[in-house]
GROMACS .gro file of C-alpha atoms in nm:
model
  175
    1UNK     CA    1   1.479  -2.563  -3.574
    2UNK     CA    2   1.165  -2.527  -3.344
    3UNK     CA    3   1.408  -2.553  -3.028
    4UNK     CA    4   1.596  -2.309  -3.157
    5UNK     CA    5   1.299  -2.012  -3.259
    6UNK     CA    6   1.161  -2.131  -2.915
    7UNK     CA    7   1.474  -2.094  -2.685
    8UNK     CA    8   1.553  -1.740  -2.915
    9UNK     CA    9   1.142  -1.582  -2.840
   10UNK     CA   10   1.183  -1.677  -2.486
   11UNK     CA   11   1.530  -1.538  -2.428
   12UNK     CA   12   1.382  -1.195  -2.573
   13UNK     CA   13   1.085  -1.205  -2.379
   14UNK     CA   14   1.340  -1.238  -2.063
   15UNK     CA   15   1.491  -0.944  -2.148
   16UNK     CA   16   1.173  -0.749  -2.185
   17UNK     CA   17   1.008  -0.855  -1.874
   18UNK     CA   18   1.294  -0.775  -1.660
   19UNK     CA   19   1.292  -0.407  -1.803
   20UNK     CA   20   0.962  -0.348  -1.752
   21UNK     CA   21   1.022  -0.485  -1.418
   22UNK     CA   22   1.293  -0.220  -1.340
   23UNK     CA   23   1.116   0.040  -1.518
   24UNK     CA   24   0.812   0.023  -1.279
   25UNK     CA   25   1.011  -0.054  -0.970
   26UNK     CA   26   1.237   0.254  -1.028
   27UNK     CA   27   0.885   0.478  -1.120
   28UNK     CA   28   0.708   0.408  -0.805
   29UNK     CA   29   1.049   0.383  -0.638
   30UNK     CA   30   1.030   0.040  -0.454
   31UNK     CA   31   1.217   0.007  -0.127
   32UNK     CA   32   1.516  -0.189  -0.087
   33UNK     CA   33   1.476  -0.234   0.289
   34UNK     CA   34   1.130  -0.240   0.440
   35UNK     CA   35   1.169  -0.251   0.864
   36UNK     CA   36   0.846  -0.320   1.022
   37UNK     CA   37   0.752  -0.299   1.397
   38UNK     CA   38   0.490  -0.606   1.459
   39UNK     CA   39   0.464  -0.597   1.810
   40UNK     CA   40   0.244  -0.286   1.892
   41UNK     CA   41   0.516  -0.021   1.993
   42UNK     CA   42   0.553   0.134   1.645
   43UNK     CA   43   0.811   0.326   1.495
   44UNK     CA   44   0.852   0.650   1.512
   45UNK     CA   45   0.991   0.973   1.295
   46UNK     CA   46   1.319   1.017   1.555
   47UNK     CA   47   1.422   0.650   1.470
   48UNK     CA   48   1.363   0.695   1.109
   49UNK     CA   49   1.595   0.983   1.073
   50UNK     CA   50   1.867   0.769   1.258
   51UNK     CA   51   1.787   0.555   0.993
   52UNK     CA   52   1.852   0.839   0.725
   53UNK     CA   53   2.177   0.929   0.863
   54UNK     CA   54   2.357   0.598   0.771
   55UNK     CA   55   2.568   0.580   0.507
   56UNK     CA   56   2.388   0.438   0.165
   57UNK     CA   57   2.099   0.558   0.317
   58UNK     CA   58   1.904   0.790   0.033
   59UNK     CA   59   1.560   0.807   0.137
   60UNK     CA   60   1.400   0.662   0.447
   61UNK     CA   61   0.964   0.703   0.496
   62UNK     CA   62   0.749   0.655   0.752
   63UNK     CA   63   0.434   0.491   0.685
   64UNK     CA   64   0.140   0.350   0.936
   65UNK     CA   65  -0.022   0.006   0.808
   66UNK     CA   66  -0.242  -0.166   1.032
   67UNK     CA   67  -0.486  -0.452   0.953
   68UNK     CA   68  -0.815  -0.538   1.121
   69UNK     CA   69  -1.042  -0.796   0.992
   70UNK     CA   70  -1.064  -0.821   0.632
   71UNK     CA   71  -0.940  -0.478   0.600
   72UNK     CA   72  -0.567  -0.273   0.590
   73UNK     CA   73  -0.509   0.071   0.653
   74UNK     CA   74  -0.226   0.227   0.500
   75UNK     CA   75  -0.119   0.621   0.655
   76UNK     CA   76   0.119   0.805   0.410
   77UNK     CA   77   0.232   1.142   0.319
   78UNK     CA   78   0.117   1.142  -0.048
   79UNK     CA   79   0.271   1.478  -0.120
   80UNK     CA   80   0.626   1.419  -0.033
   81UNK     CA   81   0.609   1.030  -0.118
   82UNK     CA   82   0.997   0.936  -0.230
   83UNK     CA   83   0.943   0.549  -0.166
   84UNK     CA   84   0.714   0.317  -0.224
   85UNK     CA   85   0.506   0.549  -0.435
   86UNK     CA   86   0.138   0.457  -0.520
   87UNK     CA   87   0.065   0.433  -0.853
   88UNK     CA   88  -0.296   0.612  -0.923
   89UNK     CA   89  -0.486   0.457  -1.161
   90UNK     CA   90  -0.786   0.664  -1.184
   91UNK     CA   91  -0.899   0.961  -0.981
   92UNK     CA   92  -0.714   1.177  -0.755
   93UNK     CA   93  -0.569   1.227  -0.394
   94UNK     CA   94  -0.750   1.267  -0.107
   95UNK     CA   95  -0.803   1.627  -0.029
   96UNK     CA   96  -0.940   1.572   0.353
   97UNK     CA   97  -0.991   1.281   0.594
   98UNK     CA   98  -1.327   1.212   0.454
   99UNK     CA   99  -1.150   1.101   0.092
  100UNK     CA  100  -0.958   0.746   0.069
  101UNK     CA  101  -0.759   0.561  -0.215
  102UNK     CA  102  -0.881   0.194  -0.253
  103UNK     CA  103  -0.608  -0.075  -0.417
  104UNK     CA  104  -0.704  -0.186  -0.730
  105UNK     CA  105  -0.940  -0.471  -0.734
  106UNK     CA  106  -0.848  -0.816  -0.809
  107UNK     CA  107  -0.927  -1.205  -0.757
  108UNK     CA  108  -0.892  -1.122  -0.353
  109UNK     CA  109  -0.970  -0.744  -0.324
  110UNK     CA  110  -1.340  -0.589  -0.350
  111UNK     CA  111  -1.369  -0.373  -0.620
  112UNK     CA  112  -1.487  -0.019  -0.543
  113UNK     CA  113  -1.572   0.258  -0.803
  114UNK     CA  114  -1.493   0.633  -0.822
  115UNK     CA  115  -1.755   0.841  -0.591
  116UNK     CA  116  -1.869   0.553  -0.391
  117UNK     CA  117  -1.901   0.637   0.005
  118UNK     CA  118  -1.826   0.364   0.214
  119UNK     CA  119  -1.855   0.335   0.621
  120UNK     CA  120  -1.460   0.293   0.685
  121UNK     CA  121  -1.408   0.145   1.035
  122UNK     CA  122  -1.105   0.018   1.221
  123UNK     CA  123  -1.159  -0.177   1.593
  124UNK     CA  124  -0.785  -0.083   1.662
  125UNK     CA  125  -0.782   0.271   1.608
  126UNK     CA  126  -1.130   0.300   1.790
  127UNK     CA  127  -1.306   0.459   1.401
  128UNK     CA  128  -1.635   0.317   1.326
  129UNK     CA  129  -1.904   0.406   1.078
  130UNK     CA  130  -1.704   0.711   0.904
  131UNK     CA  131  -1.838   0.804   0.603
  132UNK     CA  132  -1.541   0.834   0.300
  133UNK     CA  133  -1.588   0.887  -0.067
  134UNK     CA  134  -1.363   0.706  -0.303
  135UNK     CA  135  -1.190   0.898  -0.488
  136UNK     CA  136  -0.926   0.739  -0.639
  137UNK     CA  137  -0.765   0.375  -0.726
  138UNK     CA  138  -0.446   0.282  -0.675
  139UNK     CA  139  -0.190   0.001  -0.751
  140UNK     CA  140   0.112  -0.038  -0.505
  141UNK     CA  141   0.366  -0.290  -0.563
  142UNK     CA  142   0.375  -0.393  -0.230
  143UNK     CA  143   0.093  -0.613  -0.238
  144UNK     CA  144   0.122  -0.883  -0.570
  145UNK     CA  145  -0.225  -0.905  -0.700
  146UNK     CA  146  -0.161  -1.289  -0.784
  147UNK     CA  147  -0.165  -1.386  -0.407
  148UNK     CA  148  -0.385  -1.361  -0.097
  149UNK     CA  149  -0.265  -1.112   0.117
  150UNK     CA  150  -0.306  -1.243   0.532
  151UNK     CA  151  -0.405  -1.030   0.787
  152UNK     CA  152  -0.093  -0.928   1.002
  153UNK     CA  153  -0.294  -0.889   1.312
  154UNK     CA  154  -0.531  -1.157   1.355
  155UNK     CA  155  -0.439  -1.473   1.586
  156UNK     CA  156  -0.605  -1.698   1.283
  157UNK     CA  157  -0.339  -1.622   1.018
  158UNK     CA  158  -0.593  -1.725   0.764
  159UNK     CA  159  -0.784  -1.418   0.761
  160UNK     CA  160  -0.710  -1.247   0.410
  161UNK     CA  161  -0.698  -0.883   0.334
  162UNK     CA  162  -1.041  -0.813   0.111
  163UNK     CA  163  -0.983  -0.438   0.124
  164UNK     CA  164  -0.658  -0.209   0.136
  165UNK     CA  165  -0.755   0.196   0.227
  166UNK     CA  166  -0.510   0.494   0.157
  167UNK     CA  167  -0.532   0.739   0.417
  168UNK     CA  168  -0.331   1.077   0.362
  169UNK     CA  169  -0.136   1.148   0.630
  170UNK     CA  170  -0.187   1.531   0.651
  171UNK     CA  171  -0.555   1.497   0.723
  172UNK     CA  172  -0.517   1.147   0.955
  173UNK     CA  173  -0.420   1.134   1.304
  174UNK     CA  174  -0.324   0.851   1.390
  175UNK     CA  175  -0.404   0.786   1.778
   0.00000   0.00000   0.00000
């Protein structure tokens, strides 16, 4: 009898997980295909709408994530995001370049709070000491807040990510 009630809560549970599963990957519209360029030469808009053109092809975005040190930048258009949408957990978007999302904190990532200014710098994209306000946090799907996320960058592969920064891509130029 206790096999059975056991075997019968877990199968419903199943069922339940896997819809909220599908429920949040269809609301922040989770890619099916993610291509990324590892090697320094990027990827750029005219190859993305090849890309678009296939057949099956629905929605294709362009996004700029780069990693140095303990820290990832993530570029995005937050306005016309179709996939891979950030989730905002508290705050707002970022309304010029001196305004940045933060990923939700967890075992591995620093926890910031609303208002704080932090000195944002990046050795690869030649930024150092810019001043930007938190104002918002955010939880992306992409990155499982269970695991360590590595540094894609770094020669030692055991570098892990301790902060993730949302830049909009409207105020960011990327050099």
């Amino acid at each position: 009898l206790i096999g059975v009630s056991l075997s019968t809560g877990l199968g419903s549970i199943s069922g339940q997980l896997d819809n909220g599963f599908n429920k949040q990957f269809n609301e922040q519209s989770y890619p099916d295909l993610i291509i990324k360029n590892i090697d320094g030469t990027g990827i750029n808009q005219e190859l993305v709408s090849e890309i678009n053109e296939l057949d099956k092809v629905f929605n294709t975005e362009l996004l700029f994530e780069i990693d140095d040190r303990e820290s990832r930048t993530i570029v995005m258009n937050f306005k016309n995001n179709q996939v891979n949408k950030v989730l905002l957990k508290e705050g707002r978007l970022p309304e010029n370049i001196n305004e940045v999302l933060v990923e939700e904190s967890n075992l591995y990532l620093n926890e910031y709070e609303l208002g704080e200014t932090i000195k944002y710098s990046n050795r690869l994209l030649q930024i150092s000491d810019l001043e930007v306000k938190v104002v918002g946090i955010v939880n992306n799907m992409m990155y499982i807040p269970k695991l360590e996320i590595y540094n894609n960058q770094e020669i030692d592969t055991n570098v892990a990510i301790k902060n993730v920064f949302y830049f909009d891509k409207e105020f960011f130029n990327i050099p």
